[in-house]
Short mmCIF file of C-alpha atoms in Angstrom, two decimals:
data_model
loop_
_atom_site.label_atom_id
_atom_site.label_comp_id
_atom_site.label_asym_id
_atom_site.label_seq_id
_atom_site.Cartn_x
_atom_site.Cartn_y
_atom_site.Cartn_z
CA MET C 593 35.89 46.52 -56.60
CA ASP C 594 36.45 49.51 -58.89
CA LEU C 595 34.15 49.18 -61.78
CA PHE C 596 34.28 53.04 -62.72
CA PRO C 597 37.66 54.19 -61.33
CA GLY C 598 36.99 57.68 -60.01
CA SER C 599 33.34 57.64 -59.65
CA THR C 600 31.47 57.72 -56.21
CA ALA C 601 29.32 54.83 -54.57
CA ALA C 602 26.39 56.86 -55.77
CA GLU C 603 27.67 57.70 -59.23
CA THR C 604 28.69 53.89 -59.72
CA VAL C 605 25.23 52.53 -58.47
CA ARG C 606 23.51 54.75 -61.17
CA LYS C 607 25.91 53.77 -63.71
CA VAL C 608 25.58 50.43 -63.23
CA ALA C 609 21.52 50.81 -63.24
CA ALA C 610 21.88 52.74 -66.46
CA SER C 611 24.00 49.85 -68.14
CA LEU C 612 21.35 47.11 -66.87
CA GLY C 613 18.65 49.10 -68.08
CA CYS C 614 16.79 49.10 -64.55
CA SER C 615 16.17 51.43 -61.64
CA PRO C 616 19.10 52.32 -59.38
CA THR C 617 17.13 50.74 -56.30
CA SER C 618 16.47 47.46 -58.23
CA ALA C 619 17.68 44.40 -56.84
CA GLN C 620 19.36 43.72 -60.46
CA VAL C 621 21.96 46.25 -59.09
CA ALA C 622 22.92 44.12 -56.11
CA ASP C 623 23.07 41.21 -58.03
CA PHE C 624 25.31 42.77 -60.25
CA PHE C 625 27.91 43.85 -57.68
CA ASP C 626 28.03 40.61 -55.82
CA LYS C 627 28.37 38.91 -59.62
CA HIS C 628 31.46 41.12 -60.20
CA ASP C 629 33.04 40.86 -56.85
CA GLU C 630 36.13 39.08 -56.82
CA LEU C 631 36.06 38.67 -53.02
CA HIS C 632 32.57 37.29 -52.79
CA HIS C 633 33.87 33.77 -52.37
CA LEU C 634 35.44 34.63 -49.11
CA ARG C 635 31.96 34.47 -47.35
CA GLU C 636 32.06 30.99 -48.07
CA GLN C 637 34.61 30.98 -45.44
CA PHE C 638 32.16 31.51 -42.77
CA LEU C 639 28.97 30.42 -41.26
CA VAL C 640 26.31 32.61 -41.46
CA PRO C 641 23.25 32.36 -38.89
CA LYS C 642 20.05 31.30 -40.63
CA ILE C 643 16.93 33.44 -39.91
CA ALA C 644 15.32 30.71 -38.20
CA ASP C 645 18.08 30.22 -35.80
CA LEU C 646 17.94 33.85 -34.46
CA PRO C 647 16.08 34.18 -31.04
CA PRO C 648 14.09 37.45 -32.14
CA SER C 649 13.08 36.14 -35.33
CA ASP C 650 9.29 35.88 -36.29
CA LEU C 651 8.94 32.86 -39.45
CA SER C 652 5.55 34.55 -40.02
CA LEU C 653 7.23 37.54 -41.37
CA VAL C 654 10.06 35.91 -43.23
CA ASP C 655 11.94 32.65 -44.58
CA GLY C 656 13.55 31.00 -41.81
CA SER C 657 15.74 29.01 -44.14
CA LYS C 658 17.44 31.81 -45.61
CA GLU C 659 20.88 33.43 -44.32
CA CYS C 660 20.18 36.51 -42.15
CA SER C 661 21.53 40.05 -43.16
CA TYR C 662 24.36 39.85 -40.59
CA LEU C 663 25.50 43.50 -40.07
CA ALA C 664 26.80 43.51 -36.85
CA GLY C 665 30.52 42.75 -37.47
CA ASN C 666 31.46 45.97 -35.78
CA SER C 667 30.35 44.28 -32.53
CA LEU C 668 30.97 40.23 -33.07
CA GLY C 669 32.23 39.16 -36.34
CA LEU C 670 31.10 35.83 -37.54
CA LEU C 671 32.87 32.29 -37.31
CA PRO C 672 35.26 31.34 -39.47
CA LYS C 673 34.76 27.68 -40.51
CA CYS C 674 38.31 26.74 -40.06
CA THR C 675 37.95 27.53 -36.15
CA LYS C 676 36.50 24.42 -35.09
CA THR C 677 39.06 22.21 -37.10
CA TYR C 678 41.97 24.48 -35.55
CA LEU C 679 40.22 24.15 -31.91
CA ASN C 680 39.66 20.46 -32.37
CA GLN C 681 43.46 20.09 -33.29
CA GLU C 682 44.71 21.49 -29.87
CA LEU C 683 41.99 19.65 -27.72
CA ASP C 684 43.34 16.56 -29.82
CA LYS C 685 46.67 17.57 -29.01
CA TRP C 686 45.97 18.07 -25.13
CA ALA C 687 44.36 14.54 -25.06
CA THR C 688 47.25 12.86 -26.98
CA HIS C 689 50.08 14.71 -25.91
CA GLY C 690 49.60 16.40 -22.56
CA VAL C 691 52.13 18.70 -21.42
CA HIS C 692 54.33 17.71 -24.42
CA GLY C 693 52.33 20.17 -26.59
CA HIS C 694 53.98 23.12 -25.16
CA MET C 695 56.99 22.06 -27.33
CA HIS C 696 55.48 20.22 -30.42
CA GLY C 697 52.90 20.25 -33.17
CA ALA C 698 51.74 23.03 -35.60
CA ARG C 699 51.13 25.57 -32.56
CA PRO C 700 53.48 24.82 -29.72
CA TRP C 701 51.96 26.46 -26.52
CA ALA C 702 54.95 27.90 -25.41
CA TRP C 703 55.17 30.30 -28.35
CA THR C 704 52.07 29.93 -30.13
CA GLU C 705 51.19 33.65 -30.35
CA ASP C 706 54.41 34.39 -32.14
CA LEU C 707 53.28 32.56 -34.98
CA LEU C 708 50.55 35.26 -35.77
CA GLU C 709 52.27 38.62 -35.18
CA GLU C 710 53.67 39.02 -38.86
CA GLN C 711 50.33 38.86 -39.97
CA MET C 712 48.75 40.81 -37.16
CA GLY C 713 51.18 43.40 -37.83
CA GLN C 714 50.27 43.29 -41.72
CA MET C 715 46.77 44.29 -40.63
CA VAL C 716 47.98 47.31 -38.59
CA GLY C 717 50.67 48.40 -40.72
CA ALA C 718 53.63 47.55 -38.44
CA LYS C 719 56.50 45.45 -38.19
CA GLN C 720 56.27 41.89 -36.68
CA GLU C 721 58.33 42.96 -33.56
CA GLU C 722 56.14 45.88 -32.83
CA VAL C 723 53.31 43.63 -32.46
CA ALA C 724 52.27 41.74 -29.13
CA LEU C 725 48.89 39.35 -29.02
CA MET C 726 48.09 39.22 -25.51
CA ASN C 727 45.55 39.93 -22.78
CA GLY C 728 42.21 41.85 -23.39
CA LEU C 729 42.12 45.31 -25.05
CA THR C 730 41.44 47.21 -21.60
CA VAL C 731 44.43 45.15 -19.98
CA ASN C 732 46.74 46.30 -22.57
CA LEU C 733 45.52 49.71 -22.56
CA HIS C 734 46.33 50.08 -18.65
CA LEU C 735 49.53 48.25 -19.25
CA LEU C 736 50.79 50.71 -21.97
CA MET C 737 49.49 54.02 -20.33
CA LEU C 738 51.31 52.74 -16.97
CA SER C 739 54.57 53.32 -19.18
CA PHE C 740 53.55 56.17 -21.69
CA TYR C 741 51.63 58.05 -19.10
CA ASN C 742 54.32 59.72 -16.90
CA PRO C 743 52.23 63.30 -15.54
CA THR C 744 54.16 66.20 -14.45
CA ALA C 745 52.82 69.24 -12.46
CA VAL C 746 52.60 70.89 -15.84
CA ARG C 747 52.02 68.17 -18.32
CA HIS C 748 49.03 65.92 -16.90
CA LYS C 749 46.36 65.92 -19.26
CA ILE C 750 45.01 63.11 -21.35
CA LEU C 751 43.24 64.35 -24.50
CA LEU C 752 40.29 62.09 -25.75
CA GLU C 753 36.81 61.97 -27.27
CA ALA C 754 33.89 63.16 -24.75
CA LYS C 755 31.87 59.93 -26.06
CA ALA C 756 35.13 57.62 -25.80
CA PHE C 757 34.17 53.99 -25.61
CA PRO C 758 33.09 53.44 -21.87
CA SER C 759 36.22 51.23 -21.18
CA ASP C 760 38.78 53.64 -22.61
CA HIS C 761 36.73 56.59 -20.49
CA TYR C 762 37.57 54.42 -17.55
CA ALA C 763 40.80 53.41 -17.98
CA VAL C 764 42.12 56.77 -18.82
CA GLU C 765 40.00 58.14 -15.42
CA SER C 766 41.78 55.37 -13.33
CA GLN C 767 45.16 56.23 -14.79
CA ILE C 768 44.89 59.80 -13.74
CA ARG C 769 43.74 58.76 -10.20
CA LEU C 770 46.51 56.17 -10.14
CA ARG C 771 48.94 59.26 -10.64
CA GLY C 772 47.36 61.39 -7.78
CA PHE C 773 45.79 63.77 -10.30
CA ASN C 774 42.08 64.71 -10.33
CA PRO C 775 40.32 63.63 -13.57
CA GLU C 776 38.21 66.94 -13.60
CA LYS C 777 41.15 68.72 -14.47
CA SER C 778 43.28 66.13 -16.01
CA MET C 779 40.73 64.84 -18.64
CA LEU C 780 40.81 66.69 -21.23
CA LEU C 781 37.36 66.03 -23.15
CA ILE C 782 36.57 67.29 -26.78
CA SER C 783 33.10 67.24 -28.17
CA PRO C 784 31.46 68.09 -31.70
CA ARG C 785 30.78 71.67 -32.62
CA PRO C 786 26.86 72.69 -31.37
CA GLY C 787 24.52 71.06 -33.47
CA GLU C 788 27.18 68.61 -35.06
CA VAL C 789 27.60 64.97 -34.00
CA THR C 790 31.13 64.19 -35.48
CA LEU C 791 34.55 65.86 -34.73
CA ARG C 792 36.25 68.17 -37.17
CA THR C 793 39.75 67.42 -37.64
CA GLU C 794 40.59 70.60 -37.59
CA ASP C 795 39.04 71.06 -34.20
CA ILE C 796 41.18 68.03 -32.91
CA LEU C 797 44.58 69.63 -34.19
CA ASP C 798 43.56 73.16 -32.76
CA VAL C 799 42.72 71.55 -29.17
CA ILE C 800 46.34 69.92 -29.36
CA LYS C 801 48.24 72.95 -30.44
CA LYS C 802 46.60 75.22 -27.58
CA GLU C 803 46.67 72.94 -25.19
CA GLY C 804 49.75 70.38 -25.89
CA GLU C 805 51.93 72.04 -23.43
CA SER C 806 49.95 70.46 -20.72
CA ILE C 807 48.74 67.09 -22.57
CA ALA C 808 50.85 64.16 -21.82
CA VAL C 809 48.89 61.93 -23.91
CA VAL C 810 46.46 62.00 -26.88
CA MET C 811 44.52 58.91 -26.30
CA PHE C 812 41.62 58.56 -29.18
CA SER C 813 40.11 55.60 -30.99
CA GLY C 814 40.68 54.75 -34.69
CA VAL C 815 37.03 54.57 -35.21
CA GLN C 816 34.62 55.99 -33.10
CA TYR C 817 32.44 53.48 -31.86
CA TYR C 818 29.15 55.61 -32.08
CA THR C 819 29.41 57.53 -35.13
CA GLY C 820 31.31 55.51 -36.84
CA GLN C 821 33.87 58.26 -37.68
CA LEU C 822 37.30 57.16 -39.01
CA PHE C 823 39.74 59.69 -37.40
CA ASN C 824 42.61 61.32 -39.19
CA MET C 825 45.38 59.06 -37.25
CA GLU C 826 48.16 60.70 -39.12
CA ALA C 827 47.27 63.98 -38.61
CA ILE C 828 46.68 63.60 -35.11
CA THR C 829 49.79 61.81 -34.38
CA LYS C 830 52.00 64.54 -36.13
CA ALA C 831 50.18 67.44 -34.44
CA GLY C 832 50.31 65.82 -30.84
CA GLN C 833 54.28 64.75 -31.21
CA LYS C 834 54.84 68.27 -32.17
CA MET C 835 53.75 69.51 -29.07
CA GLY C 836 55.90 66.99 -26.94
CA CYS C 837 52.84 64.52 -26.59
CA PHE C 838 52.68 60.52 -26.73
CA VAL C 839 50.03 59.66 -29.06
CA GLY C 840 47.83 56.28 -28.86
CA PHE C 841 44.88 54.95 -30.41
CA ASP C 842 42.48 52.24 -29.26
CA CYS C 843 41.92 50.56 -32.83
CA ALA C 844 39.09 48.15 -31.95
CA HIS C 845 37.07 49.35 -34.54
CA ALA C 846 39.32 50.06 -36.89
CA VAL C 847 41.81 46.94 -37.40
CA GLY C 848 40.21 44.87 -39.96
CA ASN C 849 37.97 47.71 -41.02
CA ALA C 850 40.36 50.41 -42.54
CA GLU C 851 43.87 50.57 -43.90
CA LEU C 852 46.25 51.22 -41.02
CA LYS C 853 49.69 52.29 -40.97
CA LEU C 854 50.86 52.72 -37.39
CA HIS C 855 54.48 52.41 -38.21
CA ASP C 856 54.75 54.87 -41.03
CA TRP C 857 52.30 57.23 -39.20
CA GLY C 858 54.77 56.97 -36.13
CA VAL C 859 52.12 56.13 -33.71
CA ASP C 860 53.62 55.75 -30.46
CA PHE C 861 51.30 52.95 -28.94
CA ALA C 862 48.31 51.23 -29.94
CA CYS C 863 45.96 48.28 -28.82
CA TRP C 864 42.86 46.61 -30.03
CA CYS C 865 40.26 43.69 -29.52
CA SER C 866 40.11 41.29 -32.35
CA TYR C 867 36.47 39.75 -32.09
CA LYS C 868 34.76 42.67 -34.09
CA TYR C 869 36.06 42.72 -37.53
CA MET C 870 38.94 40.36 -36.99
CA ASN C 871 36.14 37.52 -36.09
CA SER C 872 37.91 35.56 -33.41
CA GLY C 873 35.07 35.00 -30.97
CA CYS C 874 33.71 36.91 -27.96
CA GLY C 875 36.52 38.02 -25.56
CA GLY C 876 39.36 36.81 -28.29
CA LEU C 877 42.96 37.44 -27.83
CA ALA C 878 43.69 41.31 -28.02
CA GLY C 879 46.84 42.98 -29.55
CA ALA C 880 49.12 45.76 -28.58
CA PHE C 881 51.50 48.00 -30.75
CA ILE C 882 54.53 50.16 -29.67
CA HIS C 883 56.78 51.84 -32.40
CA GLU C 884 60.38 50.80 -32.79
CA LYS C 885 61.37 54.04 -31.79
CA HIS C 886 60.59 53.17 -28.03
CA LYS C 887 61.89 49.90 -28.18
CA HIS C 888 64.76 50.50 -25.90
CA THR C 889 63.55 53.92 -24.25
CA VAL C 890 60.00 52.54 -22.78
CA LYS C 891 59.57 49.84 -20.36
CA PRO C 892 56.93 47.89 -18.60
CA ALA C 893 55.73 48.98 -15.51
CA LEU C 894 54.57 45.43 -14.56
CA LEU C 895 56.79 42.32 -15.35
CA GLY C 896 55.60 39.06 -16.06
CA TRP C 897 57.67 35.70 -17.06
CA TRP C 898 56.57 35.64 -20.55
CA GLY C 899 58.20 39.06 -21.17
CA HIS C 900 61.74 37.24 -20.62
CA ASP C 901 63.57 36.30 -23.58
CA LEU C 902 62.26 33.17 -24.94
CA LYS C 903 65.67 31.51 -25.39
CA SER C 904 66.41 31.80 -21.48
CA ARG C 905 62.99 31.96 -20.21
CA PHE C 906 62.41 28.37 -18.79
CA GLN C 907 65.85 28.59 -17.00
CA MET C 908 63.85 29.84 -14.50
CA ASP C 909 66.90 32.00 -12.72
CA ASN C 910 64.65 34.80 -12.01
CA VAL C 911 67.01 37.39 -13.44
CA MET C 912 65.05 39.17 -16.01
CA GLU C 913 66.29 39.22 -19.38
CA LEU C 914 63.60 41.65 -20.92
CA ARG C 915 62.50 41.20 -24.26
CA PRO C 916 62.89 44.64 -25.98
CA GLY C 917 59.80 46.68 -27.26
CA VAL C 918 56.09 45.62 -26.88
CA SER C 919 57.12 41.97 -26.32
CA GLY C 920 58.56 42.86 -22.94
CA PHE C 921 54.73 43.80 -21.88
CA ARG C 922 53.74 40.10 -22.22
CA LEU C 923 52.93 38.83 -18.62
CA SER C 924 51.88 35.38 -19.24
CA ASN C 925 51.53 32.46 -21.63
CA GLN C 926 48.69 32.87 -24.11
CA PRO C 927 45.56 30.58 -24.18
CA VAL C 928 45.77 28.39 -27.43
CA LEU C 929 42.40 28.02 -27.53
CA LEU C 930 42.10 31.78 -28.16
CA VAL C 931 44.92 31.68 -30.73
CA CYS C 932 43.17 29.41 -33.01
CA PRO C 933 40.09 31.49 -34.11
CA LEU C 934 42.14 34.18 -34.74
CA GLN C 935 44.59 32.20 -36.78
CA ALA C 936 41.67 31.10 -38.69
CA SER C 937 40.61 34.89 -39.23
CA LEU C 938 43.81 36.26 -40.22
CA GLU C 939 44.57 33.31 -42.76
CA ILE C 940 41.22 34.56 -44.47
CA PHE C 941 42.28 38.21 -44.33
CA GLN C 942 45.59 36.85 -46.20
CA MET C 943 43.50 35.52 -49.17
CA ALA C 944 42.28 39.25 -49.78
CA GLY C 945 44.56 42.25 -48.66
CA MET C 946 43.28 45.11 -46.91
CA ALA C 947 43.79 47.37 -50.03
CA LYS C 948 40.96 45.44 -51.75
CA LEU C 949 38.91 44.82 -48.63
CA ARG C 950 38.65 48.64 -48.35
CA LYS C 951 37.73 49.11 -51.73
CA LYS C 952 34.94 46.57 -51.75
CA SER C 953 34.00 48.47 -48.43
CA GLN C 954 33.56 51.75 -49.54
CA LEU C 955 31.46 50.77 -52.34
CA LEU C 956 29.29 48.33 -50.13
CA THR C 957 28.76 50.89 -47.46
CA GLY C 958 28.46 53.47 -50.22
CA TYR C 959 25.61 51.77 -51.74
CA LEU C 960 23.75 51.23 -48.27
CA GLU C 961 24.04 55.06 -47.78
CA PHE C 962 22.49 55.70 -51.24
CA LEU C 963 19.50 53.20 -50.80
CA ILE C 964 18.83 54.70 -47.57
CA GLN C 965 18.99 58.52 -48.79
CA HIS C 966 16.99 57.56 -51.65
CA TYR C 967 14.20 56.02 -49.33
CA TYR C 968 14.26 57.42 -45.95
CA GLY C 969 16.47 60.72 -46.46
CA GLU C 970 15.65 64.47 -46.78
CA SER C 971 12.56 63.89 -49.18
CA ALA C 972 11.06 61.53 -46.77
CA ALA C 973 11.22 63.88 -43.96
CA ARG C 974 9.83 66.94 -46.16
CA GLU C 975 7.00 64.77 -46.90
CA GLY C 976 6.51 63.94 -43.40
CA ARG C 977 7.13 59.95 -43.74
CA PRO C 978 9.55 57.98 -41.51
CA HIS C 979 13.08 59.25 -42.04
CA VAL C 980 16.61 58.20 -41.40
CA GLN C 981 19.53 60.55 -40.28
CA ILE C 982 23.08 59.24 -41.24
CA LEU C 983 25.45 60.48 -38.33
CA THR C 984 28.41 58.97 -40.05
CA PRO C 985 30.53 61.44 -42.11
CA SER C 986 29.61 61.18 -45.76
CA ASP C 987 33.12 61.29 -46.66
CA PRO C 988 34.43 57.59 -47.47
CA GLU C 989 37.90 58.76 -46.57
CA GLN C 990 36.38 59.21 -42.80
CA ARG C 991 34.75 56.23 -42.39
CA GLY C 992 34.88 52.70 -42.15
CA CYS C 993 32.04 50.46 -43.22
CA GLN C 994 29.86 51.27 -40.27
CA LEU C 995 26.80 53.61 -40.74
CA SER C 996 25.30 54.97 -37.72
CA LEU C 997 21.68 55.70 -38.01
CA SER C 998 19.28 57.62 -36.21
CA PHE C 999 15.23 57.63 -36.58
CA SER C 1000 12.23 59.73 -36.60
CA LEU C 1001 10.61 56.99 -34.97
CA PRO C 1002 11.35 54.91 -31.57
CA ILE C 1003 14.70 53.30 -32.33
CA LYS C 1004 13.84 50.58 -29.83
CA LYS C 1005 10.71 49.66 -31.77
CA VAL C 1006 12.89 49.97 -35.07
CA PHE C 1007 15.51 47.69 -33.87
CA LYS C 1008 13.19 45.14 -32.85
CA GLU C 1009 11.06 44.93 -35.91
CA LEU C 1010 14.38 44.57 -38.03
CA GLU C 1011 15.07 41.88 -35.58
CA LYS C 1012 12.27 40.02 -36.37
CA ARG C 1013 12.78 39.95 -40.06
CA GLY C 1014 16.16 38.41 -39.87
CA VAL C 1015 18.46 41.67 -39.64
CA VAL C 1016 21.34 41.32 -37.21
CA CYS C 1017 23.03 44.85 -36.07
CA ASP C 1018 23.12 46.78 -33.09
CA MET C 1019 21.75 49.48 -31.14
CA ARG C 1020 23.47 51.88 -28.89
CA GLU C 1021 21.99 54.11 -26.32
CA PRO C 1022 20.89 56.89 -26.50
CA ASN C 1023 19.42 56.52 -30.13
CA VAL C 1024 21.61 55.02 -32.52
CA LEU C 1025 21.48 51.58 -34.75
CA ARG C 1026 24.90 50.79 -35.97
CA VAL C 1027 24.86 48.95 -39.27
CA ALA C 1028 27.85 47.60 -40.75
CA PRO C 1029 28.39 45.72 -43.81
CA ALA C 1030 31.69 44.00 -43.50
CA PRO C 1031 33.54 43.35 -46.88
CA LEU C 1032 34.64 40.17 -45.77
CA TYR C 1033 31.71 38.44 -45.88
CA ASN C 1034 28.83 40.61 -46.46
CA THR C 1035 27.20 40.98 -49.96
CA PHE C 1036 25.35 44.02 -51.79
CA LYS C 1037 22.23 41.61 -51.14
CA ASP C 1038 22.73 41.57 -47.50
CA VAL C 1039 22.32 45.22 -48.25
CA TYR C 1040 19.44 45.34 -50.37
CA PHE C 1041 17.91 42.79 -47.82
CA PHE C 1042 18.30 45.34 -45.42
CA ILE C 1043 16.63 48.00 -46.94
CA GLU C 1044 13.42 46.03 -47.62
CA ALA C 1045 13.31 45.05 -43.97
CA LEU C 1046 14.00 48.36 -43.00
CA GLY C 1047 10.89 49.63 -45.11
CA ALA C 1048 8.76 47.02 -43.31
CA SER C 1049 10.05 47.55 -39.67
CA LEU C 1050 9.54 51.44 -40.33
CA THR C 1051 5.97 50.94 -41.25
CA ALA C 1052 5.32 48.49 -38.23
CA SER C 1053 6.78 51.14 -35.91
CA GLU C 1054 4.42 54.00 -37.06
#
């Protein structure tokens, strides 16, 4: 959506309100945006929970027959309607074909994941042969780091955020120990400046420049799970590689949320899950990326028969013909029941494309930011009313669709009150509420509903 090219989201909201002759905070603005949203029809591809079906909801406070305001796509995406169809097709094939399902049907089980890798490559800005769908995110991170982290007495450090996602932190810590080094000396953790909550790009690059000769791997997230900050992956990659480091990213909160160009940026390796913005269901099939420049130089440390060339894999002669690049990192055949929901979601993404989704996302999240600041920003703080601080960068280029909020009131109480009113978002310790209007299925009316519910929740929490 680009109603007023060159305008910020706040400016667009005001211009639309002026054209309608209403307040920028009027529901008419949300209705206008939804009416002119060329991607609005994609919501019909998903099943959106009714408020009455949500366990924490209080039907004395809200109409249970309405769809909830689902703003938790950064944690678990909604169910694509086609998922049930595709799952049933495979269950029926299993029932009617038995073992022959490995070679027949729309998704032959022996190579079913290969059918989706071109589409997944488009999602992360990679060539098809640079992407593999396999395992879970942390498993893939371990497999990749076993090959890319080769510490020496001089170059043994791994650089990551001080508040990296726990699984990333644990993986890095265990990889360092596995190689005989001490995490206290080899984990290089970078924190925001005192009084700040997000990392400055220049500080990240400065650490890489100063410590680069001792850093083996720079391992960052694409989008920081707690603050919602979208890192400058291209700049970090160039800085790390200039100092002789391998650079990898956990793209769990970035894939399906931001435009990624892993190949063009020259990223060495990356991994991601697919159940957040990619809507593949809890524990869905994960992905991995290795740049083609490492196709013949970086080998898997652990071998499995699914890394064997497909043409001779079933000859079973125990002489490995390793597939080049990331495909050689596969260990075993993929569960087709996890392939189905990912296929359903990827097909919906194909209907829109990330460029259009990103434009909508910036306006959708900017609209949320505008309303929060209007009602619960600095003026509310000055007047002694309940107020909200947005921790996520205000620059749209430094964030995806998630806004991380902290409150002047006890956050757990606010969160529970929102749940009672049919709002689905998530809380992260110690004091952040993460709100993510995903452009694939969220509407501007969802955002407006959230703001109304937030006002009532803050009042009930005083």
